[in-house]
Amino acid sequence: MKETFYKGAAGNLSMHSVTLALAALAVNGVAVASANLPIGTQITAVRIINDALGADTEVTAQVVSRNGDSADLAAFSTVAAGDGVTYIKPHYVGDEGPSDLVVKNTGTGAATGEVVLQIEYRYKGY
């Protein structure tokens, strides 16, 4: 993390990029993109660049807290190769402790191929 791409008076905006190779990720299966996002991280956007992952596939970027609670950030259809960006209501990693960034297959078919997941975030502090 800590790849700053904007520095301004209102704070810095950073991007975290992860490449995942999915091998027949089952329906409702989860692949961890990044473990232990630190407390104080505020996620503001999710980007994806993906191969065609298979018929009836969709992936959802989620943040999962250490107690197992999950929050959906954005969902993307991955039937065809493509890219997309979704600006979201800021999600703050706070009292629930360090959280994992995961990709969940929320479609109805197994997902196979490469996904590049990028999150825009800023560090607000605790």
CSV table of C-alpha atoms in Angstrom, one decimal:
chain,number,residue,atom,x,y,z
A,1,MET,CA,0.0,0.0,0.0
A,2,LYS,CA,1.1,3.7,0.2
A,3,GLU,CA,1.3,4.4,-3.5
A,4,THR,CA,0.3,8.1,-3.5
A,5,PHE,CA,-0.9,9.4,-6.8
A,6,TYR,CA,-2.4,12.7,-5.6
A,7,LYS,CA,-1.1,15.1,-3.0
A,8,GLY,CA,-3.2,18.0,-2.0
A,9,ALA,CA,-4.3,20.4,0.7
A,10,ALA,CA,-7.2,18.1,1.6
A,11,GLY,CA,-4.9,15.1,2.0
A,12,ASN,CA,-3.3,12.4,-0.2
A,13,LEU,CA,-5.1,9.9,-2.4
A,14,SER,CA,-3.4,6.6,-2.9
A,15,MET,CA,-4.0,3.5,-5.0
A,16,HIS,CA,-3.4,-0.2,-4.1
A,17,SER,CA,-3.3,-2.6,-7.0
A,18,VAL,CA,-3.4,-6.4,-6.8
A,19,THR,CA,-3.4,-9.0,-9.5
A,20,LEU,CA,-5.3,-12.3,-8.8
A,21,ALA,CA,-5.2,-15.4,-10.9
A,22,LEU,CA,-8.5,-17.2,-10.3
A,23,ALA,CA,-8.6,-20.9,-10.9
A,24,ALA,CA,-12.2,-22.1,-11.0
A,25,LEU,CA,-13.3,-19.9,-8.1
A,26,ALA,CA,-16.5,-21.5,-7.0
A,27,VAL,CA,-19.8,-19.7,-6.6
A,28,ASN,CA,-19.6,-17.8,-3.3
A,29,GLY,CA,-15.9,-18.6,-3.2
A,30,VAL,CA,-13.5,-15.9,-1.9
A,31,ALA,CA,-10.0,-15.0,-2.9
A,32,VAL,CA,-8.0,-12.7,-0.6
A,33,ALA,CA,-6.6,-9.7,-2.5
A,34,SER,CA,-4.9,-8.0,0.4
A,35,ALA,CA,-4.7,-9.0,4.1
A,36,ASN,CA,-4.9,-6.6,7.0
A,37,LEU,CA,-5.9,-3.2,5.6
A,38,PRO,CA,-4.8,-0.9,8.5
A,39,ILE,CA,-7.2,0.9,10.8
A,40,GLY,CA,-7.7,4.4,9.6
A,41,THR,CA,-7.9,3.5,5.9
A,42,GLN,CA,-10.8,5.1,4.0
A,43,ILE,CA,-11.6,3.4,0.6
A,44,THR,CA,-13.2,5.8,-1.9
A,45,ALA,CA,-13.3,3.9,-5.2
A,46,VAL,CA,-12.8,0.4,-6.7
A,47,ARG,CA,-11.4,-0.4,-10.2
A,48,ILE,CA,-11.2,-3.7,-12.0
A,49,ILE,CA,-9.5,-4.9,-15.1
A,50,ASN,CA,-10.5,-8.5,-15.9
A,51,ASP,CA,-10.3,-11.4,-18.4
A,52,ALA,CA,-13.5,-13.0,-19.5
A,53,LEU,CA,-13.9,-15.2,-16.4
A,54,GLY,CA,-16.7,-17.5,-17.7
A,55,ALA,CA,-20.4,-17.6,-18.3
A,56,ASP,CA,-22.6,-16.2,-15.5
A,57,THR,CA,-19.7,-14.8,-13.5
A,58,GLU,CA,-19.7,-11.7,-11.4
A,59,VAL,CA,-17.2,-10.7,-8.8
A,60,THR,CA,-17.8,-8.4,-5.8
A,61,ALA,CA,-15.0,-6.5,-4.0
A,62,GLN,CA,-15.6,-6.8,-0.2
A,63,VAL,CA,-13.9,-5.7,3.0
A,64,VAL,CA,-14.0,-8.4,5.7
A,65,SER,CA,-13.3,-7.4,9.3
A,66,ARG,CA,-11.4,-9.7,11.6
A,67,ASN,CA,-14.7,-10.7,13.3
A,68,GLY,CA,-16.0,-12.0,9.9
A,69,ASP,CA,-18.4,-9.1,9.0
A,70,SER,CA,-18.3,-8.2,5.4
A,71,ALA,CA,-19.1,-5.0,3.5
A,72,ASP,CA,-19.7,-5.1,-0.3
A,73,LEU,CA,-17.8,-2.3,-2.0
A,74,ALA,CA,-18.7,-2.9,-5.7
A,75,ALA,CA,-19.8,-5.7,-8.0
A,76,PHE,CA,-18.6,-6.2,-11.6
A,77,SER,CA,-19.9,-8.5,-14.4
A,78,THR,CA,-17.0,-10.6,-15.6
A,79,VAL,CA,-18.6,-12.6,-18.4
A,80,ALA,CA,-16.6,-10.6,-21.0
A,81,ALA,CA,-13.2,-9.1,-20.6
A,82,GLY,CA,-13.3,-5.5,-19.5
A,83,ASP,CA,-12.6,-2.8,-17.0
A,84,GLY,CA,-14.6,-0.5,-14.8
A,85,VAL,CA,-14.5,1.9,-11.9
A,86,THR,CA,-17.0,2.5,-9.2
A,87,TYR,CA,-16.9,5.4,-6.9
A,88,ILE,CA,-18.4,4.4,-3.6
A,89,LYS,CA,-19.6,6.0,-0.4
A,90,PRO,CA,-16.3,6.1,1.6
A,91,HIS,CA,-15.8,2.9,3.6
A,92,TYR,CA,-13.7,3.4,6.8
A,93,VAL,CA,-11.7,0.7,8.4
A,94,GLY,CA,-12.1,1.5,12.1
A,95,ASP,CA,-12.9,-0.1,15.4
A,96,GLU,CA,-13.5,-3.5,13.7
A,97,GLY,CA,-9.7,-3.7,13.4
A,98,PRO,CA,-7.5,-4.5,10.4
A,99,SER,CA,-9.7,-5.9,7.6
A,100,ASP,CA,-9.0,-8.0,4.5
A,101,LEU,CA,-9.8,-6.9,0.9
A,102,VAL,CA,-11.4,-9.9,-0.9
A,103,VAL,CA,-12.9,-10.8,-4.2
A,104,LYS,CA,-16.1,-13.0,-4.0
A,105,ASN,CA,-17.7,-14.8,-6.9
A,106,THR,CA,-21.3,-13.6,-6.6
A,107,GLY,CA,-22.3,-15.0,-10.0
A,108,THR,CA,-23.8,-18.4,-10.8
A,109,GLY,CA,-20.8,-19.9,-12.6
A,110,ALA,CA,-17.2,-20.7,-11.6
A,111,ALA,CA,-14.7,-17.9,-12.4
A,112,THR,CA,-11.3,-18.6,-14.1
A,113,GLY,CA,-8.9,-16.0,-15.3
A,114,GLU,CA,-7.0,-12.9,-14.2
A,115,VAL,CA,-8.4,-10.0,-12.3
A,116,VAL,CA,-6.5,-6.8,-11.5
A,117,LEU,CA,-8.2,-5.1,-8.5
A,118,GLN,CA,-7.4,-1.5,-7.6
A,119,ILE,CA,-8.7,0.5,-4.7
A,120,GLU,CA,-8.4,4.2,-4.2
A,121,TYR,CA,-8.0,5.2,-0.6
A,122,ARG,CA,-6.7,7.8,1.8
A,123,TYR,CA,-5.4,7.3,5.2
A,124,LYS,CA,-7.5,9.3,7.7
A,125,GLY,CA,-6.0,7.9,10.9
A,126,TYR,CA,-7.8,6.5,13.8
